[in-house]
PDB file of N, CA, C and O in Angstrom, chain B, residues numbered from 101:
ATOM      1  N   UNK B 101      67.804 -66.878  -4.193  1.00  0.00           N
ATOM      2  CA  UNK B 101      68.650 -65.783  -3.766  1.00  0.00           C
ATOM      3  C   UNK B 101      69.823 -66.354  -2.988  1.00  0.00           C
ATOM      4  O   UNK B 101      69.731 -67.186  -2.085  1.00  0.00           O
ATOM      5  N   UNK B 102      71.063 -65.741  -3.504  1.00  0.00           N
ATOM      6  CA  UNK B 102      72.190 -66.574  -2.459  1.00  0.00           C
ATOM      7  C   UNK B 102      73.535 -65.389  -2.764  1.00  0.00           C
ATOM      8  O   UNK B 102      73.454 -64.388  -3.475  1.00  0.00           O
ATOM      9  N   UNK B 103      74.495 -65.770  -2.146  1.00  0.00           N
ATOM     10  CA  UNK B 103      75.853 -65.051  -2.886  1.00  0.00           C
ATOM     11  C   UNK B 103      76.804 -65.746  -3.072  1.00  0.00           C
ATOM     12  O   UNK B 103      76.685 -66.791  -2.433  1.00  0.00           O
ATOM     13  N   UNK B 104      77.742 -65.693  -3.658  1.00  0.00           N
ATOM     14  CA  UNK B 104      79.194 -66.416  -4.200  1.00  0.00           C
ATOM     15  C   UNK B 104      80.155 -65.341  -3.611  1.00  0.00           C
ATOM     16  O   UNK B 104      80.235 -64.113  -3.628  1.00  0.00           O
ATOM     17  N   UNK B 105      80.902 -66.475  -3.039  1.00  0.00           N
ATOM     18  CA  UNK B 105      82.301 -66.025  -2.548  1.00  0.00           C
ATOM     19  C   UNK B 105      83.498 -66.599  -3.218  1.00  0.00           C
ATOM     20  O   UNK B 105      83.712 -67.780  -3.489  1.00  0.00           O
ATOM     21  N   UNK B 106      84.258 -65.530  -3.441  1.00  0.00           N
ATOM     22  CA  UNK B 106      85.588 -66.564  -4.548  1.00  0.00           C
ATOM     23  C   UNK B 106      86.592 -66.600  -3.392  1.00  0.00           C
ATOM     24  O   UNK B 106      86.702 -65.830  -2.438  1.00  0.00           O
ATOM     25  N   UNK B 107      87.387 -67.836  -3.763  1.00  0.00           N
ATOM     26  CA  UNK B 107      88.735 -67.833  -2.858  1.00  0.00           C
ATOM     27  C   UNK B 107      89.861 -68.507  -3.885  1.00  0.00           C
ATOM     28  O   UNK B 107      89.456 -69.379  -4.654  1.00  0.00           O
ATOM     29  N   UNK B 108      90.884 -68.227  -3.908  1.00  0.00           N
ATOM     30  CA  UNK B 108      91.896 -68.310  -4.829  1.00  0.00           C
ATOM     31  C   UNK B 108      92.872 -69.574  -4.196  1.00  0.00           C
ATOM     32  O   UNK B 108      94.083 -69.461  -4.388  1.00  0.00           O
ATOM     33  N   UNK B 109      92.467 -70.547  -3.587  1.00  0.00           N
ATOM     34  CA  UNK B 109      93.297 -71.407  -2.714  1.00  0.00           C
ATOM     35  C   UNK B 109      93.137 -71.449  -1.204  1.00  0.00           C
ATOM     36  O   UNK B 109      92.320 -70.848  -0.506  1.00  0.00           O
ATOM     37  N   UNK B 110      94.175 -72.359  -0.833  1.00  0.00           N
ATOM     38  CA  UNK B 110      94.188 -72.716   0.601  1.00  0.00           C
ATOM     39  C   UNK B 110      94.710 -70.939   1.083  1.00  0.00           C
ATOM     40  O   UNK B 110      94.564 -69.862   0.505  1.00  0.00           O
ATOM     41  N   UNK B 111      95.239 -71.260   2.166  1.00  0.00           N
ATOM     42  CA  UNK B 111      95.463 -69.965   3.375  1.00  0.00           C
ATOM     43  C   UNK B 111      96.817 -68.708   2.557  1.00  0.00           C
ATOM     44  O   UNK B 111      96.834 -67.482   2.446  1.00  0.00           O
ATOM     45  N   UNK B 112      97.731 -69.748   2.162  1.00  0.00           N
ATOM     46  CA  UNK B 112      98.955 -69.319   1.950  1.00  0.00           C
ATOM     47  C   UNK B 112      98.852 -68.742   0.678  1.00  0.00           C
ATOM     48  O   UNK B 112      99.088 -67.536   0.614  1.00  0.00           O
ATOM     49  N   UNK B 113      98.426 -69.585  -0.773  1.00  0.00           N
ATOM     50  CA  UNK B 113      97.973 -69.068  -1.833  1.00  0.00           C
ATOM     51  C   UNK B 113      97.183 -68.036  -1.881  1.00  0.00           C
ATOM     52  O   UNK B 113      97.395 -67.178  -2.738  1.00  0.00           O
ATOM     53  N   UNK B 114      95.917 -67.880  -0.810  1.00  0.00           N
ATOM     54  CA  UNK B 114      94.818 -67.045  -1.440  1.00  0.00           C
ATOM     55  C   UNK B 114      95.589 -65.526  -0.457  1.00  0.00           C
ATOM     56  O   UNK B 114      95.479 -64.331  -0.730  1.00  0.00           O
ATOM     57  N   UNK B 115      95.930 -65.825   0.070  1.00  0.00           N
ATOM     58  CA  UNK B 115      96.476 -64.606   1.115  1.00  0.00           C
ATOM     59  C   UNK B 115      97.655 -64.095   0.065  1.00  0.00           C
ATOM     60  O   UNK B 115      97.573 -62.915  -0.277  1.00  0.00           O
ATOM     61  N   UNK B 116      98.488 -64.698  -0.347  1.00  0.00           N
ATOM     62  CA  UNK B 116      99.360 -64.273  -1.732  1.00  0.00           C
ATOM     63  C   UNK B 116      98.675 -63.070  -2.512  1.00  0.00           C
ATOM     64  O   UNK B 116      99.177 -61.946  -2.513  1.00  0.00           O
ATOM     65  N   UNK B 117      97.399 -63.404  -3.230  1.00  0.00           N
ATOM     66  CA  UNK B 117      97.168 -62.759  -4.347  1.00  0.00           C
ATOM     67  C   UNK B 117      95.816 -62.157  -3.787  1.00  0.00           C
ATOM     68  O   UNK B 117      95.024 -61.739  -4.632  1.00  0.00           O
ATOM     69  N   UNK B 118      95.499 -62.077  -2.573  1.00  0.00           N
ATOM     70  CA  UNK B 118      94.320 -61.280  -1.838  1.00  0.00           C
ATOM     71  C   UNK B 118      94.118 -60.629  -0.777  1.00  0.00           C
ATOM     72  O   UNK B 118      93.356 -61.034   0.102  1.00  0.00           O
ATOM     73  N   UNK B 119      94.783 -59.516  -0.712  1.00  0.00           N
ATOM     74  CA  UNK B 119      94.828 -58.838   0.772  1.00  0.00           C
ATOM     75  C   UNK B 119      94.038 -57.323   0.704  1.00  0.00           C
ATOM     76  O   UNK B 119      93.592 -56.961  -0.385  1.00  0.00           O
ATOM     77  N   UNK B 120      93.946 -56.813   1.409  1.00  0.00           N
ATOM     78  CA  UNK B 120      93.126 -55.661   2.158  1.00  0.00           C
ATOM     79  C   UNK B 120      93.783 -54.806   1.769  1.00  0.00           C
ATOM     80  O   UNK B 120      94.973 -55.123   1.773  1.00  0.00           O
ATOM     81  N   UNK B 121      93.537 -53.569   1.324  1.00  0.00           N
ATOM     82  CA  UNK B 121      94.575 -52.268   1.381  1.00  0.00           C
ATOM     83  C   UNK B 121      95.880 -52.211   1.989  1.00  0.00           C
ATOM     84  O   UNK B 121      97.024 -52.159   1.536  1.00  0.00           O
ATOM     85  N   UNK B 122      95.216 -52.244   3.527  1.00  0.00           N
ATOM     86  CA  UNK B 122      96.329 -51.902   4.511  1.00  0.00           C
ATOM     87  C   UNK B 122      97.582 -53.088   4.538  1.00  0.00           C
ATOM     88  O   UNK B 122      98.675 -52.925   5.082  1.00  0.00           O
ATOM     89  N   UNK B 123      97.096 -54.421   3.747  1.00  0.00           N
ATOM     90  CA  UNK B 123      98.067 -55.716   3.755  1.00  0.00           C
ATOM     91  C   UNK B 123      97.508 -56.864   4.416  1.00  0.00           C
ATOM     92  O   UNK B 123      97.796 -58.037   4.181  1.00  0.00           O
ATOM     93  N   UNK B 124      96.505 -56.336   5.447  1.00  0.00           N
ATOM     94  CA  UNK B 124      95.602 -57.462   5.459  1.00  0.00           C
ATOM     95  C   UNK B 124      95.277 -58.560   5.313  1.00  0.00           C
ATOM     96  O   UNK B 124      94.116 -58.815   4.992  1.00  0.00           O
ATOM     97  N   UNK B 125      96.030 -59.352   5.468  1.00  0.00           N
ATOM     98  CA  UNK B 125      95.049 -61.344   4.816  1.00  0.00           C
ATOM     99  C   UNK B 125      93.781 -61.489   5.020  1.00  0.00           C
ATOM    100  O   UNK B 125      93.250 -61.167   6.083  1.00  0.00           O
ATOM    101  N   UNK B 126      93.238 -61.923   4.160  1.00  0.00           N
ATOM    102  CA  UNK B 126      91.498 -62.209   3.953  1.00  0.00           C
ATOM    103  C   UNK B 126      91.186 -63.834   3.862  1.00  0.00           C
ATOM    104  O   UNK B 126      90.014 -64.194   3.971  1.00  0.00           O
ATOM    105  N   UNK B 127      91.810 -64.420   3.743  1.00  0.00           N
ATOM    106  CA  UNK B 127      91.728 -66.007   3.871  1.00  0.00           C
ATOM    107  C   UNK B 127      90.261 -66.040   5.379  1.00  0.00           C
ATOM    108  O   UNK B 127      89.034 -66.079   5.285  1.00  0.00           O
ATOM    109  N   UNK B 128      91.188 -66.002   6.601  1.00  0.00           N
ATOM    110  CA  UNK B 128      90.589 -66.227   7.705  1.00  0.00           C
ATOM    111  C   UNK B 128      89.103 -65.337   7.943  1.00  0.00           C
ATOM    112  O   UNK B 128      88.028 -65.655   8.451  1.00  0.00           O
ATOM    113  N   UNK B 129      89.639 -64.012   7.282  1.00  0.00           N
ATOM    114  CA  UNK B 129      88.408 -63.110   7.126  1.00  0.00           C
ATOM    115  C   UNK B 129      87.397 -63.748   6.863  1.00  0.00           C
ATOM    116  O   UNK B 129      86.484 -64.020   7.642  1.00  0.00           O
ATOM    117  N   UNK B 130      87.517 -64.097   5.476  1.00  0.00           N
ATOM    118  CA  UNK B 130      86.119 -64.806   4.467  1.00  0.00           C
ATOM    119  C   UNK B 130      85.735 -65.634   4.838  1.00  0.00           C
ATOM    120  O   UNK B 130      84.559 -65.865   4.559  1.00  0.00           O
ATOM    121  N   UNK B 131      86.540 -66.674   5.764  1.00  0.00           N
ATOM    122  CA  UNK B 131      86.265 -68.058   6.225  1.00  0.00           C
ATOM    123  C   UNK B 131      85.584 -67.565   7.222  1.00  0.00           C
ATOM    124  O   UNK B 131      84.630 -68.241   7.605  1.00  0.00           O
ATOM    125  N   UNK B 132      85.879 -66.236   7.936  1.00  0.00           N
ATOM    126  CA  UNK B 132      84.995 -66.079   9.251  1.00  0.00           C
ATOM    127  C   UNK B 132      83.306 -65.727   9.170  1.00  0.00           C
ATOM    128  O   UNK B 132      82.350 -66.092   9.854  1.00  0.00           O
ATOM    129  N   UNK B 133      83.456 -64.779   7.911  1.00  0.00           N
ATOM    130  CA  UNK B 133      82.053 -64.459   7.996  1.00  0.00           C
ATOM    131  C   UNK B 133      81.293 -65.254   6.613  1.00  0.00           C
ATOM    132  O   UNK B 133      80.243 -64.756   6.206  1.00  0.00           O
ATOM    133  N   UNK B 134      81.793 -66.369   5.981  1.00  0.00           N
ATOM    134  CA  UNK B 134      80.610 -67.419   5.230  1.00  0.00           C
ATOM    135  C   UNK B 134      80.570 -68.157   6.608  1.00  0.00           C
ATOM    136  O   UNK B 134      79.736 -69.005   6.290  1.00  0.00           O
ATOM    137  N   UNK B 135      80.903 -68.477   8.048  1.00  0.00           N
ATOM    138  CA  UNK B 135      80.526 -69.166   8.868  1.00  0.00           C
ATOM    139  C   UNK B 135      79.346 -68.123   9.397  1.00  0.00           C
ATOM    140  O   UNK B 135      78.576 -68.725  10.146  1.00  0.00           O
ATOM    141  N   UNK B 136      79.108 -67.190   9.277  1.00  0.00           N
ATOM    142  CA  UNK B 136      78.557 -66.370  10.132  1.00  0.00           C
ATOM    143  C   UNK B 136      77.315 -66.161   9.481  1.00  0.00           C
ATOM    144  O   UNK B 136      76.321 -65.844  10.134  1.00  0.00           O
ATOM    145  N   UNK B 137      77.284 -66.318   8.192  1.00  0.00           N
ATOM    146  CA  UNK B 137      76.560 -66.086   7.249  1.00  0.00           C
ATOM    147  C   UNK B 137      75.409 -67.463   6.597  1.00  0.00           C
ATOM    148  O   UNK B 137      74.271 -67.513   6.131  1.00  0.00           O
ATOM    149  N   UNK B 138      76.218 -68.170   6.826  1.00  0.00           N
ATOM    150  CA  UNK B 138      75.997 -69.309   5.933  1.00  0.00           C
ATOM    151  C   UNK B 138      74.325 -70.152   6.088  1.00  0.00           C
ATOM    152  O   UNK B 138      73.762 -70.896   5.285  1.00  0.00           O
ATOM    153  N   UNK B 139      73.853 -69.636   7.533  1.00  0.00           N
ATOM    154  CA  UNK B 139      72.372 -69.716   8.005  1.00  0.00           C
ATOM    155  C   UNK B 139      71.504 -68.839   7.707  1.00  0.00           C
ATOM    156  O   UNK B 139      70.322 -68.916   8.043  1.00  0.00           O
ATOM    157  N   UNK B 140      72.125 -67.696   6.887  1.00  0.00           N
ATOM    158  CA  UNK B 140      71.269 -66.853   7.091  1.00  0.00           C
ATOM    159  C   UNK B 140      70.616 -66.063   5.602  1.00  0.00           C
ATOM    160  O   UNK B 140      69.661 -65.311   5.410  1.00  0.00           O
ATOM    161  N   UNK B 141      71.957 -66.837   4.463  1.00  0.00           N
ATOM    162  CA  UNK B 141      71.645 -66.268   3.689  1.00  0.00           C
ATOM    163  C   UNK B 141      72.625 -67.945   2.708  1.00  0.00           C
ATOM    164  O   UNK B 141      73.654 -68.481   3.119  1.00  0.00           O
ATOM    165  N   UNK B 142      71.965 -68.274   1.654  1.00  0.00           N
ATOM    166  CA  UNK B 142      72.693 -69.495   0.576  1.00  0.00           C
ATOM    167  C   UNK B 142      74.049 -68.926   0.232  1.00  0.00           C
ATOM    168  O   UNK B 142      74.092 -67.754  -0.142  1.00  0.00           O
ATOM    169  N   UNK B 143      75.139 -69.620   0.319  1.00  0.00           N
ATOM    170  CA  UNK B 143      76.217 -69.025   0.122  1.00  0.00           C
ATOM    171  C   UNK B 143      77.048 -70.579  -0.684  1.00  0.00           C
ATOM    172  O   UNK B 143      77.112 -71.735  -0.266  1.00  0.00           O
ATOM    173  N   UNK B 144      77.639 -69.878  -2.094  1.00  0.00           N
ATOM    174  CA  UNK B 144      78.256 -70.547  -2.892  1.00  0.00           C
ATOM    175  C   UNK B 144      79.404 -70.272  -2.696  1.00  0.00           C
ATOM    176  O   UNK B 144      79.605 -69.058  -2.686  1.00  0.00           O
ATOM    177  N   UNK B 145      80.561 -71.103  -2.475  1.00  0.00           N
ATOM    178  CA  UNK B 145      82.119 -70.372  -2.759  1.00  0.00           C
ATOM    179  C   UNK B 145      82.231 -71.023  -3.912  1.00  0.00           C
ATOM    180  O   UNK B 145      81.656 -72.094  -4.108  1.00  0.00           O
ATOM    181  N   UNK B 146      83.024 -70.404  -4.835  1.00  0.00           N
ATOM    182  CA  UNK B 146      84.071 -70.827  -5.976  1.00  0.00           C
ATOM    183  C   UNK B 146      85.157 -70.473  -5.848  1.00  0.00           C
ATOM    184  O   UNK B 146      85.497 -69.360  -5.450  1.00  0.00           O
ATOM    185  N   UNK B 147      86.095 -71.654  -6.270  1.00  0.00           N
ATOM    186  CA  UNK B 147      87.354 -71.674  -5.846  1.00  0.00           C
ATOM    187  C   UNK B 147      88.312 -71.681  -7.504  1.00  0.00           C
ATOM    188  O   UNK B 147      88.593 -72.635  -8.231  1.00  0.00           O
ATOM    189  N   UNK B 148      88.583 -70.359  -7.638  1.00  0.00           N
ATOM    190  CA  UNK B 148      89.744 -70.069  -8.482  1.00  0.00           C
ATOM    191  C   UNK B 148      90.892 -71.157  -8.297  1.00  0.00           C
ATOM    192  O   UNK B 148      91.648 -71.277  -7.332  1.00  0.00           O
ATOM    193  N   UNK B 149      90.823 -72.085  -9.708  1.00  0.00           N
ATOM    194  CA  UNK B 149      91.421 -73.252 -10.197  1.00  0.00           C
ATOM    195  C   UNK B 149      92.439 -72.450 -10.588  1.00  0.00           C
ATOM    196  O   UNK B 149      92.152 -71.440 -11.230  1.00  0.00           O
ATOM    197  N   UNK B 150      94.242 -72.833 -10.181  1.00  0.00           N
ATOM    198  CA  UNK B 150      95.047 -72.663 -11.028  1.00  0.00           C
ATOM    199  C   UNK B 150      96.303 -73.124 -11.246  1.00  0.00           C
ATOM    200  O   UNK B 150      96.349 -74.338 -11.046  1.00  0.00           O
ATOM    201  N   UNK B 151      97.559 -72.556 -11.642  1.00  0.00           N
ATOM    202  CA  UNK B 151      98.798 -73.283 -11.642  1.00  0.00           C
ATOM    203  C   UNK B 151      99.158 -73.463  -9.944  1.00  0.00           C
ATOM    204  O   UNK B 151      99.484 -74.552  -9.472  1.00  0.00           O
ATOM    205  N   UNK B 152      99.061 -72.425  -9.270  1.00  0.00           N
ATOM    206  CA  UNK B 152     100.017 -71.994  -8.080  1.00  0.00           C
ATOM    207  C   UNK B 152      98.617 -72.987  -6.936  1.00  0.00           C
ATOM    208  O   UNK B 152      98.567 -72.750  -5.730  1.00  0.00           O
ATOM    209  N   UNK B 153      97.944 -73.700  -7.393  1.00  0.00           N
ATOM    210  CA  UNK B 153      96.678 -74.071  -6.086  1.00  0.00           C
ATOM    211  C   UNK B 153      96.271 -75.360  -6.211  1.00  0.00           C
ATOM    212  O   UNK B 153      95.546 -75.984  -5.436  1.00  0.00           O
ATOM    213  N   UNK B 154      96.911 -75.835  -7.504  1.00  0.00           N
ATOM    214  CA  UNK B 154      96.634 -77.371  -7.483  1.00  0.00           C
ATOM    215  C   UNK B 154      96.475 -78.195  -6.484  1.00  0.00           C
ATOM    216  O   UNK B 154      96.635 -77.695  -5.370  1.00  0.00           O
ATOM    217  N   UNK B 155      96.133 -79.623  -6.550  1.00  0.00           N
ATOM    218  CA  UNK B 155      96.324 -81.033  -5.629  1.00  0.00           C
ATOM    219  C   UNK B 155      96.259 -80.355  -4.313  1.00  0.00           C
ATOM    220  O   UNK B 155      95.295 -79.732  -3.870  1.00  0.00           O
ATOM    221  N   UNK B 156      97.320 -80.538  -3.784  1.00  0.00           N
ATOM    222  CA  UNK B 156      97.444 -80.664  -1.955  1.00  0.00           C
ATOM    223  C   UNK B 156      96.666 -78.891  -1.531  1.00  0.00           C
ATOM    224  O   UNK B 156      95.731 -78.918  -0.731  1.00  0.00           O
ATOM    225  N   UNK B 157      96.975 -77.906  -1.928  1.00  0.00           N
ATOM    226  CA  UNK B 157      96.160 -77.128  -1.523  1.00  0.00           C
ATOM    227  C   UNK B 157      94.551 -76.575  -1.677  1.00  0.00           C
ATOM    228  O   UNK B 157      93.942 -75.848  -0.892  1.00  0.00           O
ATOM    229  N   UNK B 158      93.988 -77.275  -3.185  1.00  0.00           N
ATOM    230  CA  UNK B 158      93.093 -77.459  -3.282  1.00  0.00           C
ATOM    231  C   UNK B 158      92.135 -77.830  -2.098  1.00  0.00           C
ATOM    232  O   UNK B 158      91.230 -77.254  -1.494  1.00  0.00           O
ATOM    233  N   UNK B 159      92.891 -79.344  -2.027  1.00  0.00           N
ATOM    234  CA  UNK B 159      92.840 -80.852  -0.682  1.00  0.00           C
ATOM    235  C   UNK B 159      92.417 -79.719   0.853  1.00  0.00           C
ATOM    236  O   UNK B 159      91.457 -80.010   1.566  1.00  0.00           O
ATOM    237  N   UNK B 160      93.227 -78.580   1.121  1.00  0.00           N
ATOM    238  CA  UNK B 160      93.384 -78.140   2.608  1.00  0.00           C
ATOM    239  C   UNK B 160      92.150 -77.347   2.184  1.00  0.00           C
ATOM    240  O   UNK B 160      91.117 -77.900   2.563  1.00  0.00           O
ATOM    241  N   UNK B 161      91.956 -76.213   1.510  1.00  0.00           N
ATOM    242  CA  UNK B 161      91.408 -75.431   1.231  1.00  0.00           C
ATOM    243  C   UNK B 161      89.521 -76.233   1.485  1.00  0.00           C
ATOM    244  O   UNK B 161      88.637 -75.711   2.165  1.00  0.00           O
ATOM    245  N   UNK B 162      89.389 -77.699   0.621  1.00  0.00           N
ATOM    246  CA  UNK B 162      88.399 -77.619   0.978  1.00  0.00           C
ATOM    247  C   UNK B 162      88.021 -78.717   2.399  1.00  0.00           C
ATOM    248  O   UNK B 162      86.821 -78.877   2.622  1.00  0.00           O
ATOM    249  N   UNK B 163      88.844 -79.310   3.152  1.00  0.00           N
ATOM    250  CA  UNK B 163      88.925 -79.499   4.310  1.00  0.00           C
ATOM    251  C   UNK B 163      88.395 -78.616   5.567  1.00  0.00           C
ATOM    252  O   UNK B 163      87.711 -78.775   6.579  1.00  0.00           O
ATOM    253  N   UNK B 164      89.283 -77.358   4.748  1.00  0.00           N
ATOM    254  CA  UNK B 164      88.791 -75.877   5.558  1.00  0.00           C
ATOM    255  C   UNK B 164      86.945 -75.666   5.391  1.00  0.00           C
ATOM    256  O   UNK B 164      86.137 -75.308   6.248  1.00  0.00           O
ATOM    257  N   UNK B 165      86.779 -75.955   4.300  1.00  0.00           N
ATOM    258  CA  UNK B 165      84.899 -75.618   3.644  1.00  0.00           C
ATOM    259  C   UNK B 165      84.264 -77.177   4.558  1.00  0.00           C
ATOM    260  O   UNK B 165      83.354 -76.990   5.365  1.00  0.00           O
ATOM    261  N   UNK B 166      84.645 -78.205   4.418  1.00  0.00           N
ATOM    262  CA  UNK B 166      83.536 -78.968   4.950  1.00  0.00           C
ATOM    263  C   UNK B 166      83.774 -78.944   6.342  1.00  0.00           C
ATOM    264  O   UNK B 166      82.989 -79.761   6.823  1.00  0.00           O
ATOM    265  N   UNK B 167      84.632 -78.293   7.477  1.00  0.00           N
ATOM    266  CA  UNK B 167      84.365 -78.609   8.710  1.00  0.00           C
ATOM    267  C   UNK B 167      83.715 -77.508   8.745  1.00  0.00           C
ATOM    268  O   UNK B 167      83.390 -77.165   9.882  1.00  0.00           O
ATOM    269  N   UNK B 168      83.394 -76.799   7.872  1.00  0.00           N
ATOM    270  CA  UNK B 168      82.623 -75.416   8.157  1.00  0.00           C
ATOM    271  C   UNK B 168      80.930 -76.094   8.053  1.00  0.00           C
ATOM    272  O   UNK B 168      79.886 -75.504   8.328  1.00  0.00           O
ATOM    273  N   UNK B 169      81.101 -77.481   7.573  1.00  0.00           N
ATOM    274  CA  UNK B 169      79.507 -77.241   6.175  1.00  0.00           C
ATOM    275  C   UNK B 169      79.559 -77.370   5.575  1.00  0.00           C
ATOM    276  O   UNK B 169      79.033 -78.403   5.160  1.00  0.00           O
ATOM    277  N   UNK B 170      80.230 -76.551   4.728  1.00  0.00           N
ATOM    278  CA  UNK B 170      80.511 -75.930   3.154  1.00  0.00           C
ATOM    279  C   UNK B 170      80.613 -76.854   2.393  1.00  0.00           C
ATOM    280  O   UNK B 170      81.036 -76.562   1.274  1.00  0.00           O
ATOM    281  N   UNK B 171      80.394 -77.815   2.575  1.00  0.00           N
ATOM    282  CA  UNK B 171      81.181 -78.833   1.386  1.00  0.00           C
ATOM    283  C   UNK B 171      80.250 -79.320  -0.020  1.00  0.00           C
ATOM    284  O   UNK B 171      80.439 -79.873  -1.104  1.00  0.00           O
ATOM    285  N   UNK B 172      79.123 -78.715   0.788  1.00  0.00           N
ATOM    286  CA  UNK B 172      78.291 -78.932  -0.480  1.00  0.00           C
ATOM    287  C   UNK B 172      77.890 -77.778  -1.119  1.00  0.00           C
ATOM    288  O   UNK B 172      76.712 -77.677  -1.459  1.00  0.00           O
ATOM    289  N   UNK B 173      78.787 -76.766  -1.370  1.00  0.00           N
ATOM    290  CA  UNK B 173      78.125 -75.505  -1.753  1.00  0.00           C
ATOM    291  C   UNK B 173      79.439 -74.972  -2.837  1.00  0.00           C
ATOM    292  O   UNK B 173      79.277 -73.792  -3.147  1.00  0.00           O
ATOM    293  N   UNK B 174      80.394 -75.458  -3.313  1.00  0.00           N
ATOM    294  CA  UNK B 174      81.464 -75.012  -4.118  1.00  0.00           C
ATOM    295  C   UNK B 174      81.451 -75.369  -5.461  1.00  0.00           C
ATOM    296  O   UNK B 174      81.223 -76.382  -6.122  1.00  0.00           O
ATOM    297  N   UNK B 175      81.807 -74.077  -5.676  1.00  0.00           N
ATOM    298  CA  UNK B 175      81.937 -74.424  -7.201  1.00  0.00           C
ATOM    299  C   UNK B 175      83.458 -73.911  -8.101  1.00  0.00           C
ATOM    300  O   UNK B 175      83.916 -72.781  -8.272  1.00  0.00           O
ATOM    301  N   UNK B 176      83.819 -74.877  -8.425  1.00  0.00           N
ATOM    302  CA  UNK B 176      85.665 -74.811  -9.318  1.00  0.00           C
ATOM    303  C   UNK B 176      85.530 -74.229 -10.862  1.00  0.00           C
ATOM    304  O   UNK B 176      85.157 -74.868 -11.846  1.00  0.00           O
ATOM    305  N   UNK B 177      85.857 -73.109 -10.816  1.00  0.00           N
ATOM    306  CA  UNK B 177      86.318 -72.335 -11.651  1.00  0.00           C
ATOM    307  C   UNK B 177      88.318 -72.061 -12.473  1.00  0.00           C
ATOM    308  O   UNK B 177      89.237 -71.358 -12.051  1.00  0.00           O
ATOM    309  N   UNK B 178      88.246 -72.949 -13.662  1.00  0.00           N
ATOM    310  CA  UNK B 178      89.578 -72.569 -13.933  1.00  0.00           C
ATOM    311  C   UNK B 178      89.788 -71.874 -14.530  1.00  0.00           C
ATOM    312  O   UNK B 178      89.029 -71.735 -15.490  1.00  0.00           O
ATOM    313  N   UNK B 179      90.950 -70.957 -14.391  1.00  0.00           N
ATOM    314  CA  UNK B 179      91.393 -69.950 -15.082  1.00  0.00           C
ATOM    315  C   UNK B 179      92.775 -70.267 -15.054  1.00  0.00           C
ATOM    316  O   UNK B 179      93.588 -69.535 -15.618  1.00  0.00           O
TER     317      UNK B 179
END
C-alpha cells in the first residue's frame, strides 16, 4: 500500500503548469506534506519528464527529494 505523487519539475516549471484554483503554487505545498507524510504512509513521486524540465531542473527538483529522503522513491515518467 503506498501513494504516488506527480510533480511536473523543479519549483518554477511545476508551479507554471500546476496551481490551485485560487492561483495558488503547489510546488512547496506537495513538498510540504510528502515530508509530513512520508513516515506514515510509502510514498512514490513521479516526475513528469519533458521539453520545458530537462537537465538542470530535473538536477534541482531532485536535490529538493533527497534532502527530504526521497531519493529513493521516484519514478520518471516521459511524456
Amino acid at each position: 500500500r503506498c501513494i504516488q505523487i506527480s510533480l511536473d519539475g523543479d519549483r518554477e516549471i511545476h508551479n507554471q503548469s500546476r496551481r490551485c484554483v485560487d492561483g495558488t503554487e503547489t510546488y512547496d505545498i506537495i513538498l510540504d506534506n510528502i515530508s509530513r507524510c512520508k513516515d506514515i504512509i510509502p510514498i512514490i513521486v513521479r516526475i513528469n519528464v519533458h521539453k520545458k524540465n530537462r537537465s538542470d531542473r530535473i538536477k534541482r527538483l531532485l536535490g529538493d527529494l533527497i534532502l527530504m529522503g526521497m531519493g529513493h522513491m521516484i519514478l520518471f515518467l516521459r511524456i
